[in-house]
Coordinates of C-alpha atoms in Angstrom, one line a residue:
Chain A
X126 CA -3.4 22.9 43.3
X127 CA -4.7 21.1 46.0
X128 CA -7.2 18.3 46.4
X129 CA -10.3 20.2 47.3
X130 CA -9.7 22.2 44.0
X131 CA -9.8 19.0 41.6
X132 CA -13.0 17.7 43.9
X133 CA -14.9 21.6 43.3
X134 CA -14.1 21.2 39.5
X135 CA -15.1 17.6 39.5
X136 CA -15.3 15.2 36.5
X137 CA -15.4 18.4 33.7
X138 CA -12.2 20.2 35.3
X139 CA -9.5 19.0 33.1
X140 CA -11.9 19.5 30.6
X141 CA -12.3 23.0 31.3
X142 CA -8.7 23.8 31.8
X143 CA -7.8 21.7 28.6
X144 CA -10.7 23.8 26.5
X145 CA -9.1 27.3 28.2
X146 CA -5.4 26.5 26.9
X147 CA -6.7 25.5 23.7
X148 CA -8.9 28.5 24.0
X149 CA -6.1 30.3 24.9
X150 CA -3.7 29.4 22.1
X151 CA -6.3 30.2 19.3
X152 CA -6.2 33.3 20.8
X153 CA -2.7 34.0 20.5
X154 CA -2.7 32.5 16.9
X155 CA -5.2 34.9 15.6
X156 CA -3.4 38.1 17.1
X157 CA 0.1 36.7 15.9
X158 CA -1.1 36.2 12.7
X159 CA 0.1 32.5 12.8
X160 CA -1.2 29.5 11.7
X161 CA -3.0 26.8 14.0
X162 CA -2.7 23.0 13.8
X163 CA -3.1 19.7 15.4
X164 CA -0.5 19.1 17.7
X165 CA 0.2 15.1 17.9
X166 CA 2.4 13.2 20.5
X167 CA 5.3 13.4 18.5
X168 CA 5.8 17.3 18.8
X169 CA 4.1 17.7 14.7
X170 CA 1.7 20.0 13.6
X171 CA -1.0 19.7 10.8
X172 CA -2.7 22.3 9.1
X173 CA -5.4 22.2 6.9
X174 CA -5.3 25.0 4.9
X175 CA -9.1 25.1 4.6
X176 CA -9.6 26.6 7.4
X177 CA -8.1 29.9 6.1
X178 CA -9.1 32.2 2.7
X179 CA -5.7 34.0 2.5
X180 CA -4.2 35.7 -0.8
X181 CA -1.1 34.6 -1.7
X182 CA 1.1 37.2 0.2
X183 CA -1.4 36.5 3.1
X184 CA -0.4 32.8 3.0
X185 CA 3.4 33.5 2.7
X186 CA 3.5 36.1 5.5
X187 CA 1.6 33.8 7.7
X188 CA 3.6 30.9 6.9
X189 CA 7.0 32.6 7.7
X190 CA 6.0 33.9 10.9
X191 CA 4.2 30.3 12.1
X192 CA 7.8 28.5 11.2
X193 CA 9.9 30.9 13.3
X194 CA 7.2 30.3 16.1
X195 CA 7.5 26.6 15.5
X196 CA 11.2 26.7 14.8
X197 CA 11.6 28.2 18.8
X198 CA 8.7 26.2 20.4
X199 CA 10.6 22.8 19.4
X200 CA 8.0 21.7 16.9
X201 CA 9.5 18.5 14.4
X202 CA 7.3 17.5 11.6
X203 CA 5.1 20.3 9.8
X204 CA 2.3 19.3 7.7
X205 CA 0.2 21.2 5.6
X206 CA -3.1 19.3 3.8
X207 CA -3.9 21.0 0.7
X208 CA -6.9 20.6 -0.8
X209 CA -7.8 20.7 -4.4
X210 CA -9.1 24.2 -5.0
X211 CA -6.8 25.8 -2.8
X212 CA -3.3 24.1 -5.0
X213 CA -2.3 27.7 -5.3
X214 CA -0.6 27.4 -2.0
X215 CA 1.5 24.5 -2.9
X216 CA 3.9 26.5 -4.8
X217 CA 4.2 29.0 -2.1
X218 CA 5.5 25.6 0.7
X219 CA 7.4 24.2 -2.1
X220 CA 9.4 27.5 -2.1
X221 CA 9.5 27.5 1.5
X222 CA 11.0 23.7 2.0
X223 CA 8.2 21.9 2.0
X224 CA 8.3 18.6 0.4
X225 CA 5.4 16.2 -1.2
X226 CA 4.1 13.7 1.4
X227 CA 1.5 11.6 -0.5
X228 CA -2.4 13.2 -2.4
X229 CA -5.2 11.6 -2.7
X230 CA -8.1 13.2 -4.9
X231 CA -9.2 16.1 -3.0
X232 CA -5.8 17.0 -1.3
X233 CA -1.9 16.7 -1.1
X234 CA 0.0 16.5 1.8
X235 CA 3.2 18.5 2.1
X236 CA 5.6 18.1 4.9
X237 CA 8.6 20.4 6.4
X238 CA 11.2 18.4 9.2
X239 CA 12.3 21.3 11.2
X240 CA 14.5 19.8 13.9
X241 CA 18.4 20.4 12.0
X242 CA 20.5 17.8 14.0
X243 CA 17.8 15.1 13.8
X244 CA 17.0 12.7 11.3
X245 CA 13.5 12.9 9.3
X246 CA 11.2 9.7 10.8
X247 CA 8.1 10.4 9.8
X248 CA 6.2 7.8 8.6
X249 CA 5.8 7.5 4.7
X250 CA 3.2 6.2 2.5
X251 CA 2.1 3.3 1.5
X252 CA 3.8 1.5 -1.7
X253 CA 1.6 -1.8 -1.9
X254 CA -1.1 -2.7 -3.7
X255 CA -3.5 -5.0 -2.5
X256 CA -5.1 -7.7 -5.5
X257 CA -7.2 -10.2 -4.0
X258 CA -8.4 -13.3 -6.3
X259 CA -10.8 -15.8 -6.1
X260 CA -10.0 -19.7 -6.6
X261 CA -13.4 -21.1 -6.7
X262 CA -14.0 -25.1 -7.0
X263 CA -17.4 -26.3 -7.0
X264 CA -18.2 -30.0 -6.2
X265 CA -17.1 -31.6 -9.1
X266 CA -14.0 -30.0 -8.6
X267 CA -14.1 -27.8 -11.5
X268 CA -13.0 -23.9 -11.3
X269 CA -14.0 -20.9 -12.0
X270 CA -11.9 -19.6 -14.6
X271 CA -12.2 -16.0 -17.2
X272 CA -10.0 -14.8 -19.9
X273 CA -9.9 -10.9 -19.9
X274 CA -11.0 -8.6 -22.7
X275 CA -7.7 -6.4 -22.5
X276 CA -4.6 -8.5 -22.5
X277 CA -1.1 -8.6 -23.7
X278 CA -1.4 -12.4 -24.9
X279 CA -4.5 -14.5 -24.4
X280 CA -4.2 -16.8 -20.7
X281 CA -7.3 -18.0 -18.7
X282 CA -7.1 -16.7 -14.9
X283 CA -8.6 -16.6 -11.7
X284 CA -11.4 -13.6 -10.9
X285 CA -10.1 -10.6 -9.2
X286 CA -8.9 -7.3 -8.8
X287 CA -8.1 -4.3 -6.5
X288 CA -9.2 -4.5 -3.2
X289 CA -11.0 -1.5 -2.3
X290 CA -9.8 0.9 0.7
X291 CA -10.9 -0.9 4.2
X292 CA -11.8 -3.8 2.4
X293 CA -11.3 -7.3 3.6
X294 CA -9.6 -10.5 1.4
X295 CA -12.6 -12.4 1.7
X296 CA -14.9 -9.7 0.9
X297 CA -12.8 -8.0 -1.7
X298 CA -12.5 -11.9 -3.9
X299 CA -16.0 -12.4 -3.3
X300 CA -17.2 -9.0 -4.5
X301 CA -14.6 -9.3 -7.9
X302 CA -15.6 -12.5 -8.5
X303 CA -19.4 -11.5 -8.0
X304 CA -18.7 -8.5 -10.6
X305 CA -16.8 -10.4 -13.5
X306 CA -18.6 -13.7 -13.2
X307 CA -21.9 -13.6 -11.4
X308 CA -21.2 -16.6 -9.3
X309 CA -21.9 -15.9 -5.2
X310 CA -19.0 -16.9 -3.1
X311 CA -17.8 -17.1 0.6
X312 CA -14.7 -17.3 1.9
X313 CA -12.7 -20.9 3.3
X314 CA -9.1 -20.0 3.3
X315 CA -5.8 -17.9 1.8
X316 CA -3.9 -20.7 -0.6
X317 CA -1.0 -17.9 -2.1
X318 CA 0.5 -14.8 -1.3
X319 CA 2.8 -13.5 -4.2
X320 CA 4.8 -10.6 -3.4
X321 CA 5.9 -8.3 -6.6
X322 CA 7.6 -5.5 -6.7
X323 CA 8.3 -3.2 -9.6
X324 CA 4.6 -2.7 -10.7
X325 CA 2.4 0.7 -11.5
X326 CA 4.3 4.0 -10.4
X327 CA 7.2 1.6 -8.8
X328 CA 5.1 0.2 -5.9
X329 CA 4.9 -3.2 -4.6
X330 CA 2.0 -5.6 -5.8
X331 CA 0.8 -8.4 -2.9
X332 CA -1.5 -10.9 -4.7
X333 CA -4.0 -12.8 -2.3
X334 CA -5.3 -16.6 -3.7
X335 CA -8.3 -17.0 -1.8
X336 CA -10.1 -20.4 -2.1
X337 CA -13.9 -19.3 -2.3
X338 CA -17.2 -21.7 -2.3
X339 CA -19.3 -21.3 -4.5
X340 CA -23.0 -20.8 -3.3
X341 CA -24.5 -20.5 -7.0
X342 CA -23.8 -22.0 -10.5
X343 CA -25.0 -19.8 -13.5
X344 CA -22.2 -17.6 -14.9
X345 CA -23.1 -14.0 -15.5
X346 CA -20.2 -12.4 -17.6
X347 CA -19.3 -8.8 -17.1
X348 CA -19.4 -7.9 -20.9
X349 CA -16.8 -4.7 -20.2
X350 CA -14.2 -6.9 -18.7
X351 CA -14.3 -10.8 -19.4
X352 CA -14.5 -12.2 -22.7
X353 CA -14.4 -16.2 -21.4
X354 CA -15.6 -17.4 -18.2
X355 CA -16.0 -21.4 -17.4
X356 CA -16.0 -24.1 -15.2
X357 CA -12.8 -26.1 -15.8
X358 CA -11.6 -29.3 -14.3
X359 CA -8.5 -28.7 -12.0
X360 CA -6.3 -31.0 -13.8
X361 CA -7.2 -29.5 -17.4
X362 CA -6.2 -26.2 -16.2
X363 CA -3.3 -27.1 -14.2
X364 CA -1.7 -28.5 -17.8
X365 CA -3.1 -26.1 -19.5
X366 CA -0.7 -24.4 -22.4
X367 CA -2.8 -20.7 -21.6
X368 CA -1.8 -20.5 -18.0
X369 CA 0.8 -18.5 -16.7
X370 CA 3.5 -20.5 -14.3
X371 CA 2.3 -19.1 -11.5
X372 CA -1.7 -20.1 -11.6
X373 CA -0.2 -23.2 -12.1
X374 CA 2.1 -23.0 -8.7
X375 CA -1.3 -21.8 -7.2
X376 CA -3.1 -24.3 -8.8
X377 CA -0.4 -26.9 -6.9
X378 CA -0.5 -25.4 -3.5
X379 CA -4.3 -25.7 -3.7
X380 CA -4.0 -29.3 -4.3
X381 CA -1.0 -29.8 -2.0
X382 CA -3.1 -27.8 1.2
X383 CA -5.8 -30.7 0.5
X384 CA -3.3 -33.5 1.1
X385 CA -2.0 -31.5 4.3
X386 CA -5.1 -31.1 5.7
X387 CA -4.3 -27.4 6.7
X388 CA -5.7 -24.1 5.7
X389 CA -5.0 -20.3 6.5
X390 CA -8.1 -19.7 8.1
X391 CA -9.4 -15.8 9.5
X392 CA -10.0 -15.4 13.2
X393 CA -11.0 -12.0 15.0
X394 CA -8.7 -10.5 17.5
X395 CA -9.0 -7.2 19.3
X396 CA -6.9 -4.3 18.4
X397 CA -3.8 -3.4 20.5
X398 CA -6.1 0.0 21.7
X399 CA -9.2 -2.6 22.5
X400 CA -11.7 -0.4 20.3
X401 CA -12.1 -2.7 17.5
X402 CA -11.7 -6.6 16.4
X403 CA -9.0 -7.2 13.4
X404 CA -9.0 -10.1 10.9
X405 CA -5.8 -12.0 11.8
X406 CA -5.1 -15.2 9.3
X407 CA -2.8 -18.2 10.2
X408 CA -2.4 -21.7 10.0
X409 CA -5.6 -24.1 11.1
X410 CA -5.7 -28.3 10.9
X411 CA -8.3 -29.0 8.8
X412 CA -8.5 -32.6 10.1
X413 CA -11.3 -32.5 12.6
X414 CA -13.2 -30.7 9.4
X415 CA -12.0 -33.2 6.6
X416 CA -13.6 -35.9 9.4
X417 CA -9.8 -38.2 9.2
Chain B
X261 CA 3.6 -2.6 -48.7
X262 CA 5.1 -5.9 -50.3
X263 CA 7.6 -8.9 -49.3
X264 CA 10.4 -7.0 -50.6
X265 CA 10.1 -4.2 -48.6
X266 CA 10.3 -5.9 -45.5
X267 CA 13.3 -7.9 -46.9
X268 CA 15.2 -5.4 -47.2
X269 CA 14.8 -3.2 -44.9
X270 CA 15.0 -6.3 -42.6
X271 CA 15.1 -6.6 -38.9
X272 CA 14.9 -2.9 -38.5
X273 CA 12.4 -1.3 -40.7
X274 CA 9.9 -1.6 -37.7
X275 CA 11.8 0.6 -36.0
X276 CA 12.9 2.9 -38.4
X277 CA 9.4 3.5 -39.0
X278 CA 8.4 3.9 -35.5
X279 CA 11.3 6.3 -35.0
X280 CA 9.8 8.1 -38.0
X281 CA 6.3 8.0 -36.5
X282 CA 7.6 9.3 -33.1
X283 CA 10.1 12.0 -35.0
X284 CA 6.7 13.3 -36.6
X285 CA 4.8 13.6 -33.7
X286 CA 7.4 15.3 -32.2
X287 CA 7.5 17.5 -34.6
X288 CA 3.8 18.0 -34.7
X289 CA 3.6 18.7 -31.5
X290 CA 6.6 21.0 -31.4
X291 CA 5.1 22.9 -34.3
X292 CA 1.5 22.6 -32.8
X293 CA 2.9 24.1 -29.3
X294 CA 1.4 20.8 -27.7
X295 CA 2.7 18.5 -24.7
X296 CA 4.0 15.6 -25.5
X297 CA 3.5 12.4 -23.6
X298 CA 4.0 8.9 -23.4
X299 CA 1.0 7.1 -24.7
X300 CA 0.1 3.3 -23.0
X301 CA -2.3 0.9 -24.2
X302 CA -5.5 2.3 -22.7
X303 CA -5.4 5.7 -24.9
X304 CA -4.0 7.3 -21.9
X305 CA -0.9 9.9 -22.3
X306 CA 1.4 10.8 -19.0
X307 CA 3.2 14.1 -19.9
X308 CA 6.8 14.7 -17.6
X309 CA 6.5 19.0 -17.2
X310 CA 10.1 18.7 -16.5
X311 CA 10.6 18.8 -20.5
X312 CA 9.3 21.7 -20.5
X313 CA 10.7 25.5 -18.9
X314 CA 7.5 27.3 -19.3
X315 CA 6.0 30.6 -18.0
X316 CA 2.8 30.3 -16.2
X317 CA 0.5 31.9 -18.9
X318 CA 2.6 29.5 -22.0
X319 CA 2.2 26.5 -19.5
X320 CA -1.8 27.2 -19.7
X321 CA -1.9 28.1 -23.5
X322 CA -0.3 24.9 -24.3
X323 CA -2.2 22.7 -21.9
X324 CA -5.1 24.0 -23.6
X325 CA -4.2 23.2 -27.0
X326 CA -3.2 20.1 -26.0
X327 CA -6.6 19.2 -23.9
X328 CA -8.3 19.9 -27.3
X329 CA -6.2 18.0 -29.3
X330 CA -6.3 15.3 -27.0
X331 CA -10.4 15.4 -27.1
X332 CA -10.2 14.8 -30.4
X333 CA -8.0 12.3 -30.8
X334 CA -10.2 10.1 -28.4
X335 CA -7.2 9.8 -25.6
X336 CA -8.7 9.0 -21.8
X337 CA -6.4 9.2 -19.2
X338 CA -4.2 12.6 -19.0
X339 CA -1.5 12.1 -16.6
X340 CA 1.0 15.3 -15.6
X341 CA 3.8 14.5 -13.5
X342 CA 4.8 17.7 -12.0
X343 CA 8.4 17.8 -9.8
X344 CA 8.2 19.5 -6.8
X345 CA 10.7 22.6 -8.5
X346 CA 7.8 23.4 -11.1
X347 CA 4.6 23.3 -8.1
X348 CA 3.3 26.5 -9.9
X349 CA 2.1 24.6 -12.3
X350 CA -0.3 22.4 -9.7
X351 CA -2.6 25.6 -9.7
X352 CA -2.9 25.5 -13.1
X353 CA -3.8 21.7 -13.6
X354 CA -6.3 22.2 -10.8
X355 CA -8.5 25.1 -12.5
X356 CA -8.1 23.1 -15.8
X357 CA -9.9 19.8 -14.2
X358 CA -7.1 17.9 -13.2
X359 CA -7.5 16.1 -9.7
X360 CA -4.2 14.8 -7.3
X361 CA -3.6 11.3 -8.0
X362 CA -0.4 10.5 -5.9
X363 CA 2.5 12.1 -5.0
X364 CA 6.2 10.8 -3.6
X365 CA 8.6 13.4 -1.9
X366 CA 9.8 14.9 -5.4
X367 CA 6.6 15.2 -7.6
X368 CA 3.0 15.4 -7.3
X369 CA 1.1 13.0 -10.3
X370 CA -2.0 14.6 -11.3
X371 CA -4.8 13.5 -13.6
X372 CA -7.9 14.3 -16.3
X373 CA -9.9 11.2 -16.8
X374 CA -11.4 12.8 -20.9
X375 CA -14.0 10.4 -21.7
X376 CA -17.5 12.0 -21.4
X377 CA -19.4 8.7 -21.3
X378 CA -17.0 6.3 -19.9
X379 CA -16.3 5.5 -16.3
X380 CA -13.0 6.6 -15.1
X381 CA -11.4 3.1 -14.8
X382 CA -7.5 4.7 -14.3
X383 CA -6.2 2.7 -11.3
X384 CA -6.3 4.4 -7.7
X385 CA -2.8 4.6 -5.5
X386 CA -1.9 1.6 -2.7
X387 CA -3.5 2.4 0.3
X388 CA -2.0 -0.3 2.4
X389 CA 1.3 -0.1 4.8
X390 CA 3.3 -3.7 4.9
X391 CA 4.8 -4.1 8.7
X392 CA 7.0 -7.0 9.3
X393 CA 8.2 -8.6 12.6
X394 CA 10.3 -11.4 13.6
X395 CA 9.0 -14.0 16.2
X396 CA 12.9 -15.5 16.8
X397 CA 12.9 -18.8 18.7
X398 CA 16.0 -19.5 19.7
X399 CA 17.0 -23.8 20.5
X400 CA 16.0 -22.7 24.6
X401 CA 12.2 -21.8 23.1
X402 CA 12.8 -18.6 24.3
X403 CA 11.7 -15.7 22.0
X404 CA 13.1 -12.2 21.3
X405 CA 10.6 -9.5 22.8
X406 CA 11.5 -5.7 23.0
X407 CA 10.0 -2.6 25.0
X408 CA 9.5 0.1 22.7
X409 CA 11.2 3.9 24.4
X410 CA 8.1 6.0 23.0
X411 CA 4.6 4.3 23.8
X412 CA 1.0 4.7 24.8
X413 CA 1.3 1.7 27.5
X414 CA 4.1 -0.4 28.2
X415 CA 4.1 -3.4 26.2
X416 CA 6.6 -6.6 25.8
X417 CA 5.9 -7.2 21.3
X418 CA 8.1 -8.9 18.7
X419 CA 11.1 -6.2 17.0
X420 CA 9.7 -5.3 14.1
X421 CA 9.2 -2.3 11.6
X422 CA 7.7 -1.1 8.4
X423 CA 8.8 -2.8 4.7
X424 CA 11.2 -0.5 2.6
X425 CA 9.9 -0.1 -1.3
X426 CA 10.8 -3.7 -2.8
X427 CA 11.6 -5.2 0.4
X428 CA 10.6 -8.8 0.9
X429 CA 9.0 -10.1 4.3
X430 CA 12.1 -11.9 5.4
X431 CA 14.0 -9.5 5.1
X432 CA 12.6 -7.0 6.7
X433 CA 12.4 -9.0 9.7
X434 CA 15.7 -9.6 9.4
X435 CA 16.6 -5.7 9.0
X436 CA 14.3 -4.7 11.5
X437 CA 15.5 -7.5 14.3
X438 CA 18.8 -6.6 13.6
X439 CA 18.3 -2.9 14.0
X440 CA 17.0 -3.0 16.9
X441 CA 18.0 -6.1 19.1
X442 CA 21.5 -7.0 17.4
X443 CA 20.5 -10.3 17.0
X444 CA 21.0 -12.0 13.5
X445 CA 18.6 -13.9 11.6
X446 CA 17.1 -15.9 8.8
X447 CA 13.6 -16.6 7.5
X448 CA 11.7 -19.8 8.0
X449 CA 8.1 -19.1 7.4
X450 CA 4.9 -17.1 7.9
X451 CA 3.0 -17.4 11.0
X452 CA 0.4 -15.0 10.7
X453 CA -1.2 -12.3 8.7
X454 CA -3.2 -9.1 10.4
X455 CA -5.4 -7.1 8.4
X456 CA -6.0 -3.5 10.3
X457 CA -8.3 -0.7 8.9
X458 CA -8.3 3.1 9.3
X459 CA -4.5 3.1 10.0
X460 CA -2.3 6.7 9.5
X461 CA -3.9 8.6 6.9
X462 CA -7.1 6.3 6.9
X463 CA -5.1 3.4 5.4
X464 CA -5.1 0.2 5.8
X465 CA -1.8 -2.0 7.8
X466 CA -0.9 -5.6 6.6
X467 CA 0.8 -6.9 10.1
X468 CA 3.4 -9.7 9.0
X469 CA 4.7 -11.8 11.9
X470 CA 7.8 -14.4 10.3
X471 CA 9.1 -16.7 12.2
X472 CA 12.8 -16.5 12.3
X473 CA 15.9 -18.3 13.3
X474 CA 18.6 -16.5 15.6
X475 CA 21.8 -16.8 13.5
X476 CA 23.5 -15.4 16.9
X477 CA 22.8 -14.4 20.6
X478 CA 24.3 -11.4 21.8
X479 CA 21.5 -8.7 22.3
X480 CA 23.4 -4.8 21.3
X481 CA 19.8 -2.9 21.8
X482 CA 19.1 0.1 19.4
X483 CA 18.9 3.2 21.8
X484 CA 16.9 5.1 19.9
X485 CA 14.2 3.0 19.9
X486 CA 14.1 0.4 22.2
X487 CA 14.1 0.6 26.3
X488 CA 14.3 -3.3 27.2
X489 CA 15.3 -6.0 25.1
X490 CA 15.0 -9.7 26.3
X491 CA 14.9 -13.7 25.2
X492 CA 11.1 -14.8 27.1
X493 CA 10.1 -18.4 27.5
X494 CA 7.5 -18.9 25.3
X495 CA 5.1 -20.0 28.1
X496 CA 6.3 -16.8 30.3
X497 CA 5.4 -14.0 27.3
X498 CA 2.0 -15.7 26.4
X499 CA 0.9 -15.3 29.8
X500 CA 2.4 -12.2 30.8
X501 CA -0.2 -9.0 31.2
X502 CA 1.6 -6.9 29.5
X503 CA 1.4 -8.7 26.2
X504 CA -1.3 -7.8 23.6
X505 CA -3.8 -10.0 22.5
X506 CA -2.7 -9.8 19.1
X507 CA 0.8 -11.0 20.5
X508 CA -0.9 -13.8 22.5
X509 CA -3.2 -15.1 19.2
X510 CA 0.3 -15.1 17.6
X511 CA 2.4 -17.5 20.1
X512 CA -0.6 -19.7 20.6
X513 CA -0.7 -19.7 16.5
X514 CA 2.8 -20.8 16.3
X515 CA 2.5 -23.4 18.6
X516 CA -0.2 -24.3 16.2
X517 CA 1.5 -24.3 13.4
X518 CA 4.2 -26.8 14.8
X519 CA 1.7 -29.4 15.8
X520 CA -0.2 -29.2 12.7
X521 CA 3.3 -29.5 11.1
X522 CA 2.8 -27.3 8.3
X523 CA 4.4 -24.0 8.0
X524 CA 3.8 -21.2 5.0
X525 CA 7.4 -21.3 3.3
X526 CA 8.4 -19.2 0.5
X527 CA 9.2 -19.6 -3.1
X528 CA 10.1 -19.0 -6.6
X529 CA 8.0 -18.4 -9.1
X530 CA 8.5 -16.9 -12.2
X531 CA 6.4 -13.8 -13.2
X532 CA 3.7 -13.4 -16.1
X533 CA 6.0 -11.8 -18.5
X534 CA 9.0 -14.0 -17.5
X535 CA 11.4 -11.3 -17.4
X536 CA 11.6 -12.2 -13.5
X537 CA 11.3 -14.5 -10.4
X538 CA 8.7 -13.3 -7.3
X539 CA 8.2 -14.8 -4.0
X540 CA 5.1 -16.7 -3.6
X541 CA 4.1 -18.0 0.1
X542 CA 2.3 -21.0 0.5
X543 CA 1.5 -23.9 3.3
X544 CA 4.0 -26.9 2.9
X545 CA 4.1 -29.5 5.2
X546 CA 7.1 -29.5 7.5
X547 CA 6.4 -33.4 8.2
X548 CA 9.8 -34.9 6.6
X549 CA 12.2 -31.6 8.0
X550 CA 10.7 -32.6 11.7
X551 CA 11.6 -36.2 10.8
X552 CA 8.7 -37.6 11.5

């Protein structure tokens, strides 16, 4: 193809040829009777079922003929997304090697490695939870402190909870502590990170102290969750028989990161593709801040 | 039920008559042709199908039952985990008003939240990967920087890799440098944290850069994975163009971190329910090690 071909076809020509071979390859997938995915750059295919209304037999027939046609085109991982009202094709992949990936609500994922003398490295799922809490210390250098309404033994505790999907530390203490004590916060710095493992379904549990200021005083108690909520003077809690060894660590570090003069503070860098900017949290002096 | 009682049926009459309580159930529920689960505190009951070798049409007869039974007793969360062996059973859950909650490789974990007029408070699944890399100085302040074999644009970054379930930071740094540089290493602190949104399977990626120190020097360079392997003055890879931003944020944050003379170091702590010790990462001041 020479150059005068590319300058005729102009800006929209790989375009064009691009839409003909996908074009092209629907085409061949409807009179095959095969399935038809998203190819990624790792030689995979998803499919989401959705796409097709197919009886059972309809669903096997089509699935055995796409894996022999995958099986000789050289095609690794197979994925098939399942949605909810369609889970009467997930017996039919279990049957035919398919294995659980991860669900979420409305779908599961099921996955098939095809390649026989490779190993399987697609990617799993996650297996960390994300808990953000809030240490807030107002100017008399009280904080902000709640006893739950659902416990195994009585403690008092910091406000927080589960960050939401996409959600941010700073947004996700400030939102929690918001909810449970109706104090308005913003965020200066991370103090802890405790790393557990073993928690709900066998996943991993990261727990993020955030110091938060406090930008209003009257508490507003979340009558489902909290039963207490209170300022409480720093040293008071820190000796405090109802508080578990490691709000007292945090409690410590807090007090240790003062004397240091150092905070992790949040910064925004661009992504490694340049289409968004990312939170990024390290160590900053506070010295220039503290005025010393 | 008087003191006497208790004395003599002693240190076990609470179990014998919990063991009696359970045998009834059981036997309730065997005679009642009803699942039976393990109930937790919240009045939820998570039933294992794998108890259970069921036809299609018995499975939905007794889940039925059950559902009513369940209705009345005032349970809330109904959790079925279903092994991928028994996947004819997802169908069934589905048209009976169970939605996917999570699923690993062997079974998907499905769920009916009963309440009418009560949020559904059951807990959603982690939605966040943990990646871990190794920024290894070695006494030249040269660090270890790869070239990865499969990429979207040729990049010098730090060896690194997803966590394993249960893994701790350091070491998967350590695992991950040593899979793919040969170098051995051991953990001296956190230098920084990145926070990325819509990740695979619109999750979220906790970026964990550790720095490390290079137990030994010979580079052995995993094949599989990595095309160049390398020691880089510091000054060298923080100017070089083919070096992310997010890799250039981090050097210039652990220069940072060693004038501030504070590093985020790792500790002991033991957990709520004291059955365990968990890591818990906070800034210490590195003033005394650096002798200063």
């Amino acid at each position: 193809m020479n150059f005068t071909f590319w300058k005729n076809v102009g800006f929209w020509g790989p375009l064009l040829i691009s839409k003909r071979i996908i074009l092209s390859t629907r085409l061949y997938c409807l009179a095959m009777n095969l399935f038809q995915g998203n190819i990624d750059r790792f030689g995979g295919i998803t499919v989401h079922t959705e796409k097709w209304n197919l009886s059972d037999s309809e669903f096997q027939n089509r699935l055995e003929a796409s894996l022999s046609e995958w099986q000789v085109n050289g095609n690794r991982g197979i994925w098939f997304n399942v949605p909810l009202h369609q889970a009467g094709y997930v017996p039919i992949l279990s049957k035919n090697g398919f294995t659980f990936h991860h669900a979420k609500p409305s779908y599961v994922m099921m996955i098939k490695w095809l390649p026989k003398n490779e190993p399987n490295l697609l990617p799993s799922y996650p297996h960390t939870y994300i808990g953000v809490a809030g240490l807030v210390v107002n100017e008399r250098n009280q904080i902000l402190v709640i006893q739950e309404k659902y416990h195994t033994r009585p403690h008092w505790k910091l406000p927080g909870g589960y960050a939401d999907p996409g959600e941010e530390f700073g947004d996700t203490a400030r939102r929690e502590v918001l909810e449970e004590t109706g104090i308005d916060t913003e965020f200066v710095s991370i103090v802890t990170l405790r790393h557990h493992h073993k928690h709900l379904f066998e996943c991993s549990d990261l727990y993020v102290v955030c110091e938060m200021k406090p930008l209003s005083r009257e508490i507003s108690v979340c009558k489902h969750e909290i039963s207490h909520c209170q300022w409480m003077d720093i040293e008071t809690y820190k000796n405090h028989p109802e508080v578990s060894e490691m709000n007292q660590f945090v409690i410590q570090a807090y007090l240790d990161q003062q004397i240091c003069r150092a905070s992790v503070q949040v910064h925004d860098v661009l992504s490694f593709n340049r289409d968004c900017y990312q939170k990024i949290y390290c160590i900053k002096s506070t010295e220039s801040v503290s005025g010393s």
